[in-house]
Amino acid sequence: MRSSRASLISSGLLLCAVSALAGCTPSEADADRPATSRDFPVPDRPISPGGSTAFSNEVQRDSVNEAKVVMDLARISEGMTVADIGAGDGYYTVRLAQRVGSSGRVLAGDIDPEVIQKLGLRVERERLENVSIKLGTPDDPRLPENSFDRIFLVHMYHEVSEPYAFLWRLRPALREGGKVIVVDVDRSTGEHGMPPELLFCEFAAVGFRLSQFVRKPELQGYYAQFEASGGRPGPEAIVPCRMSSEADTE
């Protein structure tokens, strides 16, 4: 098993070779990463560029009962504490708040301060007293430990630039029996999707077990559910996933 530092050096050399940058060194290839991520492996995949915070129109999504289908699959019920990471305009935040009720809590997170500000205004306007707002970073959702029954990552995981650091820091936020919910589209990460096999591998690398996988037309993609399994590996023990040759050519 290679250390994360060895993986970073290997990835850095590859970046230098591909880019043909004169005088490039592994440390320079690593320089664009957050300092808080450099102990973790570099993901072997394109990262989808951030764009609109809306996956599609809320009326269209409700017309096929998207949120209801996902919340039913996740067994969201009154009194639960839930996190909506990459909350964007708040499509799921609002509906989760209604489902968990006054005895439950929803934390809505995003990494864009402007998005957080707009979402905060919506929460105030709709008087969602059981919702709080959190500004995260690309490699850390900044969630309190042992706090959540469910953590939602809906149509956003393919935009996470540091998936190993992000998932490693997310995992302690789950309560015993808690689950991480991913909704995404089965296509290349460079085209705003996430191949399921690569998703499974990245979660497994940080100590998660797939507990449910369903393809649903209402989601325009799939629903994947994960649980923490075994101990959380140290950053140096994480083995990075490699894309298949088929994924490389997409």
XYZ file of C-alpha atoms in Angstrom:
250
model
C 0.000 0.000 0.000
C 1.484 3.360 -1.016
C 1.473 6.364 1.273
C -0.494 9.474 0.307
C 2.780 11.346 -0.111
C 3.950 8.760 -2.638
C 0.612 9.098 -4.445
C 0.959 12.873 -4.544
C 4.496 12.638 -5.919
C 3.374 10.177 -8.599
C 0.412 12.396 -9.535
C 2.606 15.473 -9.531
C 5.117 13.907 -11.886
C 2.289 12.870 -14.188
C 0.922 16.412 -14.226
C 4.356 17.743 -15.077
C 4.789 15.278 -17.923
C 1.370 15.967 -19.396
C 1.678 19.726 -19.100
C 5.314 19.738 -20.288
C 6.118 22.512 -17.876
C 9.811 23.311 -17.741
C 11.227 22.963 -14.268
C 7.987 21.600 -12.801
C 8.365 19.695 -9.537
C 5.844 17.641 -7.510
C 5.641 20.396 -4.892
C 4.726 22.915 -7.589
C 2.047 20.577 -8.948
C 0.666 20.399 -5.398
C 0.775 24.154 -4.881
C -2.728 24.848 -6.202
C -4.296 22.522 -3.625
C -5.428 23.802 -0.224
C -2.735 23.275 2.392
C -5.322 21.345 4.418
C -5.662 18.792 1.589
C -2.046 17.965 0.864
C -1.888 14.954 3.180
C -4.651 13.330 1.113
C -4.418 11.660 -2.322
C -5.093 13.624 -5.493
C -8.336 12.448 -7.173
C -7.732 10.707 -10.493
C -10.613 12.333 -12.316
C -11.745 15.649 -13.793
C -13.601 17.934 -11.414
C -16.836 19.396 -12.735
C -16.721 23.180 -12.848
C -19.124 24.955 -10.544
C -22.047 26.563 -12.280
C -25.636 27.402 -11.541
C -26.759 26.461 -8.046
C -30.006 25.085 -9.475
C -29.958 21.561 -10.966
C -33.261 22.351 -12.651
C -36.435 24.324 -12.048
C -38.058 23.573 -8.667
C -41.516 23.300 -10.221
C -40.196 20.727 -12.706
C -38.511 18.767 -9.920
C -41.679 18.761 -7.837
C -43.733 17.703 -10.855
C -41.964 14.314 -10.725
C -41.857 14.255 -6.915
C -38.050 14.247 -6.873
C -37.573 15.388 -3.279
C -40.333 13.111 -1.986
C -38.782 10.090 -3.723
C -35.347 10.844 -2.248
C -36.650 11.593 1.247
C -38.749 8.423 1.216
C -35.734 6.344 0.157
C -33.685 7.974 2.921
C -36.529 7.409 5.405
C -36.563 11.004 6.563
C -38.988 11.429 9.439
C -40.040 13.992 12.012
C -37.421 14.837 14.597
C -34.357 13.902 12.528
C -31.258 16.088 12.226
C -30.144 16.407 8.603
C -27.407 18.229 6.684
C -27.889 19.457 3.115
C -24.376 20.045 1.736
C -24.068 21.998 -1.488
C -27.521 23.340 -0.702
C -27.501 25.951 -3.458
C -30.874 27.657 -3.798
C -32.346 25.475 -1.068
C -34.579 23.068 -2.968
C -33.853 20.214 -0.569
C -33.285 22.440 2.460
C -36.860 23.733 2.368
C -38.420 20.318 1.837
C -36.261 18.611 4.432
C -37.228 21.309 6.942
C -40.896 20.567 6.310
C -40.366 16.804 6.624
C -38.366 16.805 9.897
C -40.743 19.319 11.487
C -40.284 21.640 14.424
C -38.639 18.915 16.506
C -36.004 18.287 13.819
C -33.101 20.334 12.503
C -31.601 21.014 9.075
C -28.134 22.449 8.489
C -27.702 23.860 4.973
C -24.108 24.219 3.780
C -22.353 25.628 0.736
C -18.885 26.951 -0.120
C -20.061 30.108 -1.913
C -20.640 33.084 0.422
C -23.106 34.676 -2.015
C -25.121 31.470 -2.198
C -25.133 31.244 1.596
C -26.382 34.830 1.827
C -29.230 34.196 -0.633
C -30.146 30.960 1.087
C -30.212 32.740 4.432
C -32.649 35.289 3.021
C -34.886 32.478 1.770
C -34.807 30.782 5.153
C -35.853 34.055 6.800
C -38.520 34.773 4.178
C -40.075 31.325 4.534
C -39.658 31.383 8.319
C -37.829 28.095 8.514
C -36.976 28.244 12.187
C -35.504 24.740 12.220
C -32.835 25.588 9.597
C -29.319 26.917 10.186
C -26.736 27.944 7.587
C -23.053 26.961 7.373
C -20.241 28.134 5.091
C -17.925 25.246 4.261
C -14.727 24.903 2.238
C -13.861 22.721 -0.788
C -12.224 20.115 1.461
C -14.286 20.440 4.643
C -18.066 20.780 5.112
C -17.324 21.926 8.698
C -19.973 19.812 10.346
C -20.153 19.248 14.110
C -19.244 15.729 15.202
C -21.841 13.092 16.044
C -24.712 15.338 14.975
C -26.553 14.017 11.905
C -28.908 11.179 11.066
C -28.560 11.914 7.348
C -26.151 13.976 5.247
C -27.342 14.854 1.728
C -24.981 15.420 -1.234
C -27.397 16.051 -4.096
C -26.049 16.772 -7.598
C -22.875 18.229 -6.118
C -20.373 15.484 -5.317
C -18.865 15.623 -8.830
C -17.846 19.231 -8.060
C -15.907 18.312 -4.903
C -12.276 19.014 -5.786
C -10.790 17.186 -2.779
C -13.093 14.176 -2.282
C -10.841 12.222 0.102
C -10.272 15.134 2.480
C -13.932 16.154 2.187
C -15.338 12.698 2.996
C -12.728 12.075 5.705
C -13.820 15.246 7.521
C -17.510 14.583 6.884
C -17.563 11.094 8.378
C -17.305 12.036 12.102
C -20.452 14.177 11.754
C -22.643 11.076 11.431
C -24.451 9.742 14.455
C -24.455 6.000 15.081
C -26.546 4.491 12.283
C -26.337 7.719 10.261
C -26.206 7.669 6.465
C -24.776 9.749 3.633
C -27.107 10.194 0.666
C -25.727 10.889 -2.818
C -27.925 11.744 -5.793
C -26.078 12.129 -9.080
C -26.044 11.303 -12.788
C -24.209 8.348 -14.334
C -21.815 10.121 -16.660
C -18.271 11.500 -16.657
C -17.295 13.849 -13.840
C -16.121 16.275 -16.512
C -19.728 16.449 -17.699
C -21.435 17.109 -14.359
C -21.944 13.490 -13.407
C -20.378 10.721 -11.344
C -19.857 7.135 -12.547
C -21.266 4.904 -9.778
C -18.222 2.599 -9.664
C -15.918 5.568 -9.039
C -18.297 6.922 -6.405
C -18.330 3.568 -4.593
C -14.526 3.398 -4.688
C -13.946 6.907 -3.318
C -16.375 6.360 -0.443
C -14.874 2.949 0.341
C -11.377 4.455 0.424
C -12.405 6.597 3.408
C -14.276 3.847 5.249
C -17.852 3.904 3.950
C -20.004 0.951 2.926
C -22.660 1.150 0.198
C -25.989 0.163 1.776
C -28.434 1.035 -1.012
C -28.294 1.897 -4.711
C -31.336 2.687 -6.841
C -31.787 4.157 -10.313
C -34.893 6.321 -10.563
C -36.269 8.328 -13.523
C -37.566 10.956 -11.083
C -33.953 11.719 -10.165
C -32.634 11.854 -13.728
C -29.969 9.581 -12.291
C -29.381 7.433 -9.222
C -29.662 7.341 -5.425
C -26.734 5.931 -3.429
C -26.674 5.506 0.350
C -23.561 4.940 2.458
C -22.796 4.079 6.086
C -19.555 4.339 8.027
C -17.862 0.956 8.237
C -14.860 0.076 10.383
C -12.315 2.640 11.475
C -11.595 5.855 9.629
C -8.207 5.440 7.886
C -5.475 7.993 8.405
C -4.900 10.284 5.416
C -1.609 8.510 4.672
C -3.395 5.138 4.478
C -6.003 6.175 1.893
C -5.480 4.412 -1.434
C -6.728 6.647 -4.286
C -9.133 5.279 -6.874
C -8.127 5.091 -10.510
C -10.522 5.693 -13.362
C -11.068 2.832 -15.783
C -9.842 3.236 -19.352
C -13.487 3.508 -20.405
C -14.056 6.429 -18.024
C -10.844 8.080 -19.274
C -12.189 8.191 -22.807
C -15.599 9.676 -21.990
